[in-house]
Each structure stands twice: as structure tokens, then as C-alpha cells.
XYZ file of C-alpha atoms in Angstrom:
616
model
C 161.154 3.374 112.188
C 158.382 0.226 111.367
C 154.725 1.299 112.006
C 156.188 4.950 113.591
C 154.059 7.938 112.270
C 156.357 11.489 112.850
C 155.015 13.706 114.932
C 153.635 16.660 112.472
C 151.596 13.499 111.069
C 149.663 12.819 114.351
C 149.642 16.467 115.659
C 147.946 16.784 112.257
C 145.251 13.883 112.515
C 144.480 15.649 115.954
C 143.747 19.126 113.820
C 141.530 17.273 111.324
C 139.299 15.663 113.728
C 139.435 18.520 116.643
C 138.070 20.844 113.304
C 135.573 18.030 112.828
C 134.351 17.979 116.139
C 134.024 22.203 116.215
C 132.235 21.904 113.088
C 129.825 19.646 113.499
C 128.914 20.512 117.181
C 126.145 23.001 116.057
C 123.772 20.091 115.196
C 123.156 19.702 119.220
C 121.618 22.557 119.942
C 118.027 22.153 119.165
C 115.765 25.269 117.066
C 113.415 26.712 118.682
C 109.751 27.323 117.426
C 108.943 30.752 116.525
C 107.249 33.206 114.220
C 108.671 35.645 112.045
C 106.995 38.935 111.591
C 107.907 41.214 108.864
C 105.719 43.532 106.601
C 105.177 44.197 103.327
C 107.565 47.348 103.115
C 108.137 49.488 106.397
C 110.361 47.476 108.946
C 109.272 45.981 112.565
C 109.467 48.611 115.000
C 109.479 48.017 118.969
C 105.909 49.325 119.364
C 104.459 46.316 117.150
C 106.285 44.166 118.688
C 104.808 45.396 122.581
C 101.207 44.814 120.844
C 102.361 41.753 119.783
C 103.795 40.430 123.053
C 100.771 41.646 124.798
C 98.492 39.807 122.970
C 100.197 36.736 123.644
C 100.427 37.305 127.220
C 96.524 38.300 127.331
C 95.755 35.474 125.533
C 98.064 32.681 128.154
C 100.497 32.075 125.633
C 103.849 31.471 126.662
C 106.814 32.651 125.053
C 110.257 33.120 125.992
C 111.910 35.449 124.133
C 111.101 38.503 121.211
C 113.833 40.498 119.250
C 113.621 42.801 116.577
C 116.572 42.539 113.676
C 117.329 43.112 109.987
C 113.662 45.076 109.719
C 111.536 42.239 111.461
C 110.616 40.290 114.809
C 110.747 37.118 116.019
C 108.754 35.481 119.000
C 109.961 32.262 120.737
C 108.026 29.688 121.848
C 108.510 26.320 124.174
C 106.904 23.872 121.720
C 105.394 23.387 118.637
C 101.426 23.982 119.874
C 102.409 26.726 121.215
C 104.175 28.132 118.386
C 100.760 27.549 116.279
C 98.706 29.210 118.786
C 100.855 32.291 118.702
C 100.521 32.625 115.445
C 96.720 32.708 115.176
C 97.373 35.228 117.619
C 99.610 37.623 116.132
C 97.943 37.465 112.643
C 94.616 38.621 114.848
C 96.281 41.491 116.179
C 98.536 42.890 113.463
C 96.013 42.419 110.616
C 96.713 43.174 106.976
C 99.654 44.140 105.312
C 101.936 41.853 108.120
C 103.419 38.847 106.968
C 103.699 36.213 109.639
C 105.464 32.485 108.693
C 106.376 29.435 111.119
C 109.952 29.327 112.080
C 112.958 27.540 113.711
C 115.190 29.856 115.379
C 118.573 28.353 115.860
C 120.083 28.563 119.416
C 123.526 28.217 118.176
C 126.140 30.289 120.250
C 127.711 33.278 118.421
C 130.699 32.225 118.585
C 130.172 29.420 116.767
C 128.044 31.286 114.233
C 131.230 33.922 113.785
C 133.426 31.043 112.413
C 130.633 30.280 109.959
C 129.966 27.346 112.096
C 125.989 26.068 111.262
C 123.803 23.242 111.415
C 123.009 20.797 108.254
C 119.959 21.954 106.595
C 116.695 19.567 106.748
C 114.725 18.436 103.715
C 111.007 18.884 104.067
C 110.488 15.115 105.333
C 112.338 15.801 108.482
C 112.133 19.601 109.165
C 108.993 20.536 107.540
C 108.621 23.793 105.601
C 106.344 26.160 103.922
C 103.870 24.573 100.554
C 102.448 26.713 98.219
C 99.632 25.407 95.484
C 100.302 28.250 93.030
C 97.563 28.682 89.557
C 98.414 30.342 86.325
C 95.878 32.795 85.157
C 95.215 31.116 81.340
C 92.403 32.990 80.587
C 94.380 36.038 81.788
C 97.161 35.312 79.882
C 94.789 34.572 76.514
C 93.377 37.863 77.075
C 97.092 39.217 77.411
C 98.128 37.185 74.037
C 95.398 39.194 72.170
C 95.534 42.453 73.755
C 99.235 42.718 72.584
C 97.867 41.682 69.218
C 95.644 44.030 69.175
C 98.314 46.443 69.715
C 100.098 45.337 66.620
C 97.209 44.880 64.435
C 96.421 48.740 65.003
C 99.962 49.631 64.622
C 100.147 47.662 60.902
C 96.512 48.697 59.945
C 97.832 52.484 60.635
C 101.377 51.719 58.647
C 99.207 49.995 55.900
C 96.821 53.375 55.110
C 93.911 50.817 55.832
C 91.271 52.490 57.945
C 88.856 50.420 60.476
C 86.264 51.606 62.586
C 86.599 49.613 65.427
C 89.061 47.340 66.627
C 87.890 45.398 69.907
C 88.551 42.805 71.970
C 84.929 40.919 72.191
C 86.322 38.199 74.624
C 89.636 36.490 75.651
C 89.810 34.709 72.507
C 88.092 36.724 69.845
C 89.351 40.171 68.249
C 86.726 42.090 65.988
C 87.583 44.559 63.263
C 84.307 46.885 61.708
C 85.118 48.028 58.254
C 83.141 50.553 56.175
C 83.345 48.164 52.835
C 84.327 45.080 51.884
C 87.668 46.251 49.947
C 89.187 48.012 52.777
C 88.152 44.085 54.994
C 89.728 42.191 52.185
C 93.008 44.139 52.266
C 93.092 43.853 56.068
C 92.620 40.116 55.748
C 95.125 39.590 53.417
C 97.437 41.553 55.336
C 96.767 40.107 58.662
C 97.264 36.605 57.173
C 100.736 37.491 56.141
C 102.077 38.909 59.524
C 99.695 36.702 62.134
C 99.943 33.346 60.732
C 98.575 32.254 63.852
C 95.134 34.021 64.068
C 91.950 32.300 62.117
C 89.858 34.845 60.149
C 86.838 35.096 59.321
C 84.272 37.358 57.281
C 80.996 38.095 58.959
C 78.447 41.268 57.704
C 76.017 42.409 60.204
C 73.225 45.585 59.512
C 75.410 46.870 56.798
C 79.326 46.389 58.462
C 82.055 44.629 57.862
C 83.565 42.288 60.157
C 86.707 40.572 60.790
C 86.845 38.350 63.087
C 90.413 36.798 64.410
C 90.751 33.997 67.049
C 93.799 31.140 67.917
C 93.061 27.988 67.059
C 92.634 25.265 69.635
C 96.230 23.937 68.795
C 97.852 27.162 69.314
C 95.734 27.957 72.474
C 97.028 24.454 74.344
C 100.227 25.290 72.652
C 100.315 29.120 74.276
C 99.222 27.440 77.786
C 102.112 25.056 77.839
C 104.636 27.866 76.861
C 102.840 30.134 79.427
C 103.216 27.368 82.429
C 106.538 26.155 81.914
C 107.605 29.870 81.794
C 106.112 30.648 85.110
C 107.707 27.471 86.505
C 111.356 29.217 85.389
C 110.273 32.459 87.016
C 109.178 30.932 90.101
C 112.813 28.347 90.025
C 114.583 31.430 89.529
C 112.900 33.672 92.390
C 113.413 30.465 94.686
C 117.052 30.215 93.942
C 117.317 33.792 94.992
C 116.115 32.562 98.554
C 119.228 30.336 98.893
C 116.772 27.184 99.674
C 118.351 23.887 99.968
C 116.757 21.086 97.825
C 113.252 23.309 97.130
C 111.035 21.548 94.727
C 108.801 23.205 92.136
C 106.740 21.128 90.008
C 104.146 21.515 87.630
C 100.681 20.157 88.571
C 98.131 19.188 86.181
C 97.540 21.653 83.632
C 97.850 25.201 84.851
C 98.922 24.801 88.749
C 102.737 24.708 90.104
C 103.630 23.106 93.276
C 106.238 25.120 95.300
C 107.950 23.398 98.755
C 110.325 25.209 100.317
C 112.181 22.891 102.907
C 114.231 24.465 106.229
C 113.994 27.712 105.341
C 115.407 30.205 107.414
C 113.194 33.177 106.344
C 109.505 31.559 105.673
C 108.772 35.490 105.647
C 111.266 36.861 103.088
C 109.699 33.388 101.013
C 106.181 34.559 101.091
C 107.113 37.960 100.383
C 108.703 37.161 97.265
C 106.765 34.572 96.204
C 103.413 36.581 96.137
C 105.437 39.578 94.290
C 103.804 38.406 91.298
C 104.917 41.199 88.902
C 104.444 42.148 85.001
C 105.885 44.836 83.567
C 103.485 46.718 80.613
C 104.693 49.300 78.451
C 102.180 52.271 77.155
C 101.855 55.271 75.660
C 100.641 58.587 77.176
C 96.871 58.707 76.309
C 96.107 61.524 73.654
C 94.458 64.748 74.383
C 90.718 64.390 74.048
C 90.916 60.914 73.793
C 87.577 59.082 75.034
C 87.609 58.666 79.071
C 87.330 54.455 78.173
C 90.372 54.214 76.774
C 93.562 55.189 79.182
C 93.713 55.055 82.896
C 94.778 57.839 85.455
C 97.939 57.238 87.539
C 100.222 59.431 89.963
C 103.422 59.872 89.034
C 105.625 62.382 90.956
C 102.618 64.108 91.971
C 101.253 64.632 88.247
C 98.299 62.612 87.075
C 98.898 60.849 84.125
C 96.195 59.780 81.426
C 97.932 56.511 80.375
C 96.713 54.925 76.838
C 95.245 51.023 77.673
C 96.929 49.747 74.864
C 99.614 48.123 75.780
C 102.371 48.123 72.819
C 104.766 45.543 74.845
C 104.672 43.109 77.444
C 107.279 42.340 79.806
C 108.056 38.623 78.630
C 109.803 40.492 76.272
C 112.819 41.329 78.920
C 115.918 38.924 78.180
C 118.117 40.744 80.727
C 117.928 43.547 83.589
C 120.776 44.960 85.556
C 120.691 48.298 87.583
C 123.610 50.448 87.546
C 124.751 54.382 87.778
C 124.211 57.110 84.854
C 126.934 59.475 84.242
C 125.657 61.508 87.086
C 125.829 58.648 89.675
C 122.335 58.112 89.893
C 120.567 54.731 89.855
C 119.051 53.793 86.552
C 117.722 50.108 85.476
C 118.941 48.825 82.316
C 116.897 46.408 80.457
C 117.564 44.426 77.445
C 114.451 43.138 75.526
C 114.912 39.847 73.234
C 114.562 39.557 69.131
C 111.111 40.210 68.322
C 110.549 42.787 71.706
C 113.151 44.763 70.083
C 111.939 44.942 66.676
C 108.420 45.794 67.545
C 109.921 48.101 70.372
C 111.955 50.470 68.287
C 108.962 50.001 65.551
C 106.698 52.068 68.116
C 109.214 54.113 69.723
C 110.435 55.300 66.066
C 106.872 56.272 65.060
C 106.307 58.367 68.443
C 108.793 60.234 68.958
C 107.840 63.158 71.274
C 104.896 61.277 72.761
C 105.838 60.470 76.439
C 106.128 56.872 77.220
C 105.300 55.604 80.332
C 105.856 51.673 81.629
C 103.653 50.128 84.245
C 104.256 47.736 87.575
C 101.717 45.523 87.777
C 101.673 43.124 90.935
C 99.242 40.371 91.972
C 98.781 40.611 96.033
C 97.275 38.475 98.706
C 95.353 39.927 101.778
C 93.611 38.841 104.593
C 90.115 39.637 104.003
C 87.029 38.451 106.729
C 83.485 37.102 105.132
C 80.489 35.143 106.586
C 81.176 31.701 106.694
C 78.420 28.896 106.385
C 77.059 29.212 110.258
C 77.109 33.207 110.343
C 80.568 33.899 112.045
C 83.020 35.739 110.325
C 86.300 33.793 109.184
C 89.368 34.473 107.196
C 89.746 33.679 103.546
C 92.067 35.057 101.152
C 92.136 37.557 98.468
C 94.052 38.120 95.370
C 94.019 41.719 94.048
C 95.901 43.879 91.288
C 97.991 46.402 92.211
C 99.255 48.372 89.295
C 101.522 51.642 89.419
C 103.404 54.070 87.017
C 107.502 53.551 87.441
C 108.609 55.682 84.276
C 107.244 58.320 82.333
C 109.821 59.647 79.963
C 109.390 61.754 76.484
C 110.728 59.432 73.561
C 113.692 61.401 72.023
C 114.790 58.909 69.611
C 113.685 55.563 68.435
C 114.984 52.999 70.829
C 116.441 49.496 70.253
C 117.008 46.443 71.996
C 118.613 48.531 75.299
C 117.052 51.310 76.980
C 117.364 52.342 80.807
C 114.483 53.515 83.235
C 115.449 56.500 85.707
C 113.882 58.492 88.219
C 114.405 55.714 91.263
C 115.575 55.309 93.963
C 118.293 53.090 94.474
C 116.334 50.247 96.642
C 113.350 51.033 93.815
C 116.127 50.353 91.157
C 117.918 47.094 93.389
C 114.401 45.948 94.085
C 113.195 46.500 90.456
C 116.262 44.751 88.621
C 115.882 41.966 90.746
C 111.944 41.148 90.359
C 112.058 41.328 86.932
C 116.026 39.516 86.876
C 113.779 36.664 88.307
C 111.726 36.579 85.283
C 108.477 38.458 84.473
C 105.719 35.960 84.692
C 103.990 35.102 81.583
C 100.491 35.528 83.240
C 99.307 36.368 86.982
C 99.464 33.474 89.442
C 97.286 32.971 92.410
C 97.530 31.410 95.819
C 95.122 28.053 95.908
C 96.612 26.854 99.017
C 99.159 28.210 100.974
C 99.682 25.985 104.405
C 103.267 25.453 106.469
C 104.024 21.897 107.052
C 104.857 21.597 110.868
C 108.176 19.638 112.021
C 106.002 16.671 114.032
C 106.615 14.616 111.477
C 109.828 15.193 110.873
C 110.486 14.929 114.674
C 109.175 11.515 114.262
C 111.304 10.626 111.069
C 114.972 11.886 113.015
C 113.617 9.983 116.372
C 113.172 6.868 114.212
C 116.320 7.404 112.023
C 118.222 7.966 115.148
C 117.288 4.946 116.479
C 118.191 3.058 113.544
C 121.962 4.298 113.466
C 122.210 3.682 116.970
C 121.237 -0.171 116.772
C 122.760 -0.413 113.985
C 126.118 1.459 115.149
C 125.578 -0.491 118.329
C 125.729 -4.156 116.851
C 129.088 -2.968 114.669
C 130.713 -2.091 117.946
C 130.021 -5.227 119.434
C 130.718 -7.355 116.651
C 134.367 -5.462 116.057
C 135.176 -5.474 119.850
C 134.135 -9.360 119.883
C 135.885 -10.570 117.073
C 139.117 -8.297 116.477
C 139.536 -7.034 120.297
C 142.223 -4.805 120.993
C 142.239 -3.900 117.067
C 138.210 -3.524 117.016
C 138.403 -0.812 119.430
C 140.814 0.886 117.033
C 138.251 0.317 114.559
C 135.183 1.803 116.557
C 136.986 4.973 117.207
C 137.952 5.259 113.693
C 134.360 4.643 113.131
C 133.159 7.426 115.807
C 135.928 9.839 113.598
C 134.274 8.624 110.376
C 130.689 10.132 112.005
C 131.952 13.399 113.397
C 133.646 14.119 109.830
C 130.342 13.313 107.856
C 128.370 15.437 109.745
C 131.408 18.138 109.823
C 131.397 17.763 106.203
C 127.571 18.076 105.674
C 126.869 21.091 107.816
C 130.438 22.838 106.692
C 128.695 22.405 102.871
C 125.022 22.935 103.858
C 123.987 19.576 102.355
C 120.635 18.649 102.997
C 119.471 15.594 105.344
C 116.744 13.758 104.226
C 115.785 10.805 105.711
C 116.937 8.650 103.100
C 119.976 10.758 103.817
C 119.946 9.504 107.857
C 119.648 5.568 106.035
C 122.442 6.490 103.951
C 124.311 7.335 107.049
C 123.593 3.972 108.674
C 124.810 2.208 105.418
C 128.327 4.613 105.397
C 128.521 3.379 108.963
C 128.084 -0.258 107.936
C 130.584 0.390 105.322
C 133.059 1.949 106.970
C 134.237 -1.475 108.752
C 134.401 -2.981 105.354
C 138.084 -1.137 104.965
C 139.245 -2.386 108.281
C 137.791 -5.718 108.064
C 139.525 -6.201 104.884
C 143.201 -4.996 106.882
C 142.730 -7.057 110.311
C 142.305 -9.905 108.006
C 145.373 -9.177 105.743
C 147.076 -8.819 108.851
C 146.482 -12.007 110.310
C 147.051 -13.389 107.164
C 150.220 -12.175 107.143
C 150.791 -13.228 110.496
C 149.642 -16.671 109.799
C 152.309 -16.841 107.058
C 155.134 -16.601 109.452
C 155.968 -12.911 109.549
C 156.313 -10.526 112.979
C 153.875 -8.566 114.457
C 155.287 -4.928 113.019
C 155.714 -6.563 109.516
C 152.798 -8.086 109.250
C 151.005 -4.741 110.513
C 152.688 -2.900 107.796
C 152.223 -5.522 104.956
C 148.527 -5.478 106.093
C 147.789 -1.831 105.564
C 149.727 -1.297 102.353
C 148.744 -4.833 100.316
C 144.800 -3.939 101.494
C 144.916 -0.507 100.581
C 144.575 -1.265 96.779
C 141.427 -3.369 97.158
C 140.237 -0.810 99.424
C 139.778 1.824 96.982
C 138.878 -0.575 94.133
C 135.839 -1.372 96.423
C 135.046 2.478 97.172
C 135.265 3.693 93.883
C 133.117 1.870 92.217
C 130.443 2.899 94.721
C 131.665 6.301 94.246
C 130.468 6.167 90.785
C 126.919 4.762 91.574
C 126.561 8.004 94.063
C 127.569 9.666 91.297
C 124.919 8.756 88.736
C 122.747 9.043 91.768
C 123.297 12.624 92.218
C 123.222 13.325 88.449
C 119.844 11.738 87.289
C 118.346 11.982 90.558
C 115.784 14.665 92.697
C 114.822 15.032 95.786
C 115.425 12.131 98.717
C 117.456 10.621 95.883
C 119.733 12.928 95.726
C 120.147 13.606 99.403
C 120.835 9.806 99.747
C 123.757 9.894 96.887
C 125.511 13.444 98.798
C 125.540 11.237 102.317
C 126.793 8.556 100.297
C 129.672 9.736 98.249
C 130.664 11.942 101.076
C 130.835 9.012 103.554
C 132.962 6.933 101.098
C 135.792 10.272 101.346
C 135.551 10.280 105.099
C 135.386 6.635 105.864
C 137.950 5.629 103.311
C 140.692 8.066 105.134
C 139.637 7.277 108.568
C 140.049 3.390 107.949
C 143.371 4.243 106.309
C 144.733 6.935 108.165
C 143.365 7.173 111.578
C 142.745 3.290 112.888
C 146.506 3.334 110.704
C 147.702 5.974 113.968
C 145.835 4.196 116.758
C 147.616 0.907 115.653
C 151.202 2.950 115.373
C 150.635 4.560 118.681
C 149.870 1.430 120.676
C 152.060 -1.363 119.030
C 154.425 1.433 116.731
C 158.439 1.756 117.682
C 158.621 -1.350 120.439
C 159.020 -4.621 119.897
C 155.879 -6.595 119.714
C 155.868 -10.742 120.516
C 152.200 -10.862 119.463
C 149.062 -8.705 118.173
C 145.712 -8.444 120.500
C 143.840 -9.120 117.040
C 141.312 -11.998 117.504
C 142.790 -15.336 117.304
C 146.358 -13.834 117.216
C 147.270 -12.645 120.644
């Protein structure tokens, strides 16, 4: 029958937008402020979390709610000052070693969170989130470049037969070599300039020595700090990405600082935690016996104390790939695969010490809380970087070892946790905290408030305008439109796309657009009616002759959202996901749904005339 949809057709329509409405309910209930607490390795117990709540309460803050789960607490508070207050607060009380971020704790229903059910994430413009101005450690890493040299050097020197008296490092960028005569520095010069193109030499005689002096050149210095940067910026991307953070953005700043934003977290905690596990791997030999106190350090290892050599004969940059698994006996072991040149110089070493125990160092960069004078007397809080190194294999070389070897004697979380630091990417050189703040909501409270506003005038004046000039038809139209919005934002929270507020204009502009399909049918069905034919055929002529102009129209602003979401970052991006998803959902509710209103009211009678502006 004309203009008569069957009934699995509308009992289907009703599914779609029934899902839509479930699905995109969760964006009305509001966060709440809190804190997370978590520390650096033992879980939140229910003790801490009594200390905490009474300092609140002796304090006059007011909170609503605490809950310890998955190892760490959370406090609720009624607002935002509040929530900032309490945190001061709990920092004071639980003191070092606690990690403590601004949160939003959602107050979606469980039910609705067991059917997967969530809220669209919010970039940092309308949500806020946690910043971090992170610096790379260049003279660090400089002083790394030639302490690995001088690793080598020794090594070849040794191979070579050519015997030095000292080999030093004098400063980050300057390696000295005392010979006994002149031959022994020439052959060392010549052979040094054949396997480190790189280092500048130069012959220097002081009270009867020989010297050798080897340094970069200026070239290969900025060169080594550009390689060293943009490899910390892929560490830090990767560790990020491990956080599950919608649109983060890490960006190199000047010449040895990285930006990290993290927008609408859900852990701020778990981000801190990982971002300040700023961990090398070194790998040593065992010190010989007798060898001078200067030269090795002591470290516990399975309750033995281990003289470990300071030389370190590879760094961890070297790692390509890290997976932990199960040795034939089922117990956890990390396997690590080191790239081209690690391997060669790798199984070099290993080959020419077998027997000697080998033992591989954790070295992590920390932050803590530390209190100092400040400029009138009083004590404030400032913080600290510090080194924390620690033995994680000492093994006897039994053969020499190639690109693969594995590291056992851990635990299974030490082996989990270990394969997925360095997975992330050992950093090239330490990295430090210059500024570490969490940017509040208010803002974006402000931005949604203002945003809001703007689709509801805007929303408001399409409503009028279709109810005005189509009538009976507009209203078909506005609840079409009404579908069109409770899809998008199904859509968006179903995928976890991220709302920016260019995203919120781009909303407004789907919104605008969305008319644009039925506009283009009322009028080709009261052009059709104009040329003579009935109501029902006219109806049906005017949604199948519009429907090809129609998607014409929307595709080619499909591909602009497209190229948007290819060469863009950021907002941009967020603007071109509300954009192409909005042409999907407005696109089938033009076609489809306003197509069922129409069928439902006029569909299967006859029909003498259409309530469609001028045509009644």
C-alpha cells in the first residue's frame, strides 16, 4: 500500500531510537568532584582512608562520600572549591610516597554502567585535565653518550693489545686517554678514528704523558639532542596511549622540554604514576675482586651484596622489543630483544666474559614532596627529583648471547610491570617535572554553559521556522530533528569520541543541517503537488526524486570531515568526528524517520490535501 511502512519496519525505528535514548542518557548525570588517592606501590587500606576523612572533617570540609576500590580511595566533594581544599588537605596529612590527583567521579547508575553504557569523554577545553611541563636531561644524556663510549673504547683498546693508563671521563663532553709513549697514542688514534667517526681527537702532552683527548662536535651534539628529544616524546606517546586517554596531546617545547595534557581522564592518579616512572635500564658487569672501591657500586640483591662494575657496557635504548612470558618451568621470565648495533656489541661483551656474572640495573627518576624555607621564613612545599636505582638480574654468563636473552628471578607483577615500562620505551635520558598543575573544569563549565546556550537558540529558531512555514510537516521535521540529537550523542558516548567545544559548534551546525534534507523533500513535495498529482503520490515522488540530491549534498561534506580528521589535531579533529557522524545520523533520520511520521499520519487513507504550508 502507497506511503504504508510494514510493521517490523516501524517496530524497528522504535528499537533504533529507544537504544539511542538508553545510550545516550548517561550524559545527564553530572561528575562529581573528588580526589583520588593511591600510592606509589602498597594499596589504600581503610585506616588511611579514616585519617583522611578525619582531617577533612577537622579541618570543616565537607564531603559526601569515601570508598576504597581497585587498591585506592576516592573522596567526594559538593563543588569544585571544595574539592581543591580537600586536596591541600589530604596531601598534608598523608605526606610522601601518596599520590593524590583532581577527579570527576561519575554518578552514573550501575546498571547503566553494566551495559557498557558511559558518558562522552571531554577534551581539555571543556573538562579540564591534568598538564605536565616535562625537561629532558641533555647534559645527562651527553654524559650517558660518552660513558657508553667509554665502555667501548676500553673494550677495543683491550681487543687491540694497546695498553692506556687511564681512561676518564673529564666532563660530559670530553673523554681523556693517558698513554705511556707516543706510539702506543698514535695507534689508539688511528684506531679510534676508524670505529668512532664521530669523536674529534686530539694530541695533548702534559709533565711527560700522553694524552688523547675525544669530544663530539657541535653538529653531532645538536644532532644527539634532537634524536634524544624526539625519542622521549615516543616514549612518553607510547606510555600515554597505555592510559587509554582520549585526544591527549604531547608536544615538544622549545629545545629540550615536552608538553604533556591529559584531557578527562578517569585515573589522574594511575597518569602521574606512570608518567613520573621515568625508567632506564643499564647493563653491567660484576665488579672484579680487588678492584678499587671508586669504581663499582654496592647493591642488594636477594639478600647478597653485590659489587657492581660502573661501567656500563649497554644502555637500554638499545631494547627494540620486550614481552614477558613463562620458562619451561612456568615461571615468569622477561624476554627482551635488543636492535642491530645493541646486539652486536652485546654478544661482543657477553662472548668475552663468559663466567663473569652479569647483572642489569633499574634506574628510575622520582618526584617527592620535600618542605624548605621559603622567602619570608615559613616552610612550603617544593618538589624534588631523585634517582632511584636497583639490581633486577644478576645471572652468570654461560654462553655468549645475541640479539634475545630473557631476565628471571621475578615475580610475575615484577615481570608484567617490567615488560610494560620498558614496552613503553626506555627514555633516552632522565626527564624532570618543571611544572606539574591540574587544570580545573571552571572553564570548561563556562565553555558547555555557553555552547549549550548556543544549540538551544539556535535549535530554538529551527523549530520555529519549520513549525511556521511547513506546519503539520515541520513538526515531523522537529522530531526527526530531536531523533537526529539523541543518536549523535548515542553515537558519541557509545564510541567514546571526544567533545570539544568546537565539537558542541559542530553540533549546532549538524543541527542546522539536518533540515537541509527535509527542506529539500517538503519542497519536492509541493512541487509535486503543484504539478497536479495527489497527496500520497506526490508524498512518495517527494521522498524518492529528493533522496538523490540528498546524499549528493552529504557526501561531499562527508569528504571535507574526512580530510578534517586526517590532517587535523586537536579541536580540529573533534569538530570533523561531530561532523561526519552527524551527516550518518541526520541523513537517516531525514530519510527514514520524518519518512514514518509522514506514513503514520497521512499513510494507507485517502488524503484530499497535505497540512504542508501553502498546501492544506
Amino acid at each position: 500500500m502507497l506511503n504504508k511502512y510494514p510493521l517490523w519496519k516501524n517496530l524497528l525505528i522504535l528499537f533504533v531510537v529507544l537504544l539511542a535514548a538508553l545510550y545516550s542518557a548517561p550524559n545527564l548525570y553530572p561528575d562529581d568532584p573528588a580526589v583520588q588517592i593511591s600510592h606509589e606501590s602498597d594499596p589504600i587500606t581503610e585506616f588511611e582512608m579514616s585519617t583522611v576523612t578525619d582531617a577533612l572533617r577537622g579541618a570543616g570540609i565537607e564531603y559526601f562520600g569515601d570508598v576504597v576500590q581497585d587498591r585506592t580511595g576516592l573522596v567526594r566533594f559538593r563543588n569544585l572549591e571544595e574539592q581543591l581544599l580537600g586536596k591541600g588537605v589530604i596531601e598534608q596529612t598523608l605526606g610522601n610516597g601518596y599520590f593524590t590527583a583532581l577527579n570527576l567521579a561519575p554518578t552514573t547508575p550501575g546498571w547503566m554502567q553494566a551495559i557498557n553504557a558511559g558518558k562522552m569523554s571531554l577534551g581539555l577545553d571543556l573538562q579540564g585535565g591534568v598538564h605536565f611541563l616535562m625537561e629532558v636531561d641533555m647534559e645527562a644524556a651527553l654524559t650517558r653518550r660518552m660513558e657508553n663510549n667509554i665502555s667501548n673504547i676500553r673494550q677495543l683498546l683491550r681487543e687491540e693489545r694497546i695498553r692506556s693508563r687511564a681512561l676518564s671521563l673529564v666532563d660530559s663532553n670530553h673523554i681523556e686517554i693517558r698513554f705511556d709513549d707516543e706510539e702506543s697514542r698514535s695507534a689508539a688514534r688511528a684506531l679510534l678514528r676508524e670505529n668512532f667517526a664521530e669523536l674529534q681527537t686530539l694530541n695533548r702532552e702534559t709533565g711527560g704523558d700522553f694524552f688523547l683527548d675525544l669530544s663530539l662536535a657541535e653538529v653531532d651534539i645538536q644532532q644527539m639532542e634532537r634524536d634524544t628529544i624526539a625519542a622521549n616524546k615516543t616514549t612518553i606517546l607510547n606510555r600515554v596511549d597505555s592510559l587509554g586517554v582520549a585526544e591527549p596531546v604531547v608536544q615538544q617545547q622549545g629545545a629540550n622540554r615536552i608538553v604533556v595534557e591529559l584531557p578527562g581522564v578517569q585515573d589522574t592518579a594511575q597518569a602521574k604514576r606512570i608518567l613520573q616512572r621515568i625508567a632506564t635500564l643499564q647493563f653491567h658487569l660484576e665488579a672484579a675482586p680487588g678492584a678499587p672501591t671508586n669504581s663499582y657500586t654496592t647493591y642488594e640483591y636477594q639478600g647478597m651484596m653485590i659489587n657492581v662494575s660502573n661501567d656500563v657496557i649497554l644502555q637500554g635504548d638499545r631494547v627494540a622489543n620486550v614481552r614477558s612470558a613463562l620458562d619451561q618451568q612456568g615461571l615468569p621470565q622477561v624476554v627482551i630483544n635488543l636492535d642491530a648495533q645493541g646486539g652486536e656489541q652485546f654478544s661482543r661483551v657477553t662472548r668475552e666474559n663468559i663466567g663473569n656474572p652479569m647483572d642489569i640495573i633499574l634506574s628510575e627518576t622520582k618526584t617527592r614532596t620535600v618542605m624548605v624555607p621559603g622567602e619570608n621564613g615559613a616552610m612550603v612545599e617544593q618538589q624534588e627529583t631523585y634517582e632511584e636505582k636497583r639490581l633486577i638480574s644478576h645471572a652468570v654468563i654461560r654462553a655468549a648471547l645475541g640479539r634475545e636473552f630473557v631476565i628471571t628471578g621475578l615475580s610475575t607483577t615484577e615481570a608484567n610491570e617490567l615488560s610494560l615500562l620498558i614496552r613503553s620505551g626506555a627514555l633516552a635520558a632522565p626527564m624532570y617535572f618543571v611544572e606539574e598543575r591540574t587544570l580545573g573544569p571552571s572553564m570548561g563549565a563556562e565553555n558547555i554553559e555557553q555552547g549549550k546556550r548556543a544549540t538551544y537558540l539556535g535549535v530554538g529558531l529551527v523549530v520555529l521556522f519549520m513549525m511556521w512555514y511547513y506546519k503539520l510537516f515541520g513538526v515531523f521535521a522537529n522530531i526527526a530533528l530531536a531523533v537526529n540529537l539523541l543518536m549523535l550523542i548515542a553515537i558519541m558516548s557509545i564510541i567514546s569520541a571526544t567533545l570539544t567545544l568546537p565539537g558542541i559548534f559542530g553540533i549546532v551546525l549538524i543541527l542546522g543541517m539536518a533540515v537541509d534534507a527535509n527542506v529539500l523533500i517538503f519542497t519536492r513535495i509541493r512541487e509535486e503537488l503543484a504539478a497536479g498529482l495527489s497527496p500520497q503520490s506526490a508524498i512518495s515522488a517527494g521522498f524518492d526524486r529528493a533522496f538523490g540530491t540528498i546524499m549528493d549534498a552529504n557526501l561531499t561534506t562527508l569528504l571535507v570531515g574526512i580530510v578534517l580528521f586526517s590532517i587535523g589535531t586537536g579541536p580540529v579533529k573533534g569538530f570533523a568526528v561531530t561532523l561526519m557522524i552527524g551527516i550518518f545520523t541526520s541523513v537517516w533520520t531525514a530519510i527514514v524517520v520524518t519518512r514514518a511520521l509522514v506514513n503514520f499520519y497521512y499513510g494507507g487513507r485517502q488524503v484530499k490535501s497535505l497540512w504542508i504550508g501553502n498546501y492544506i
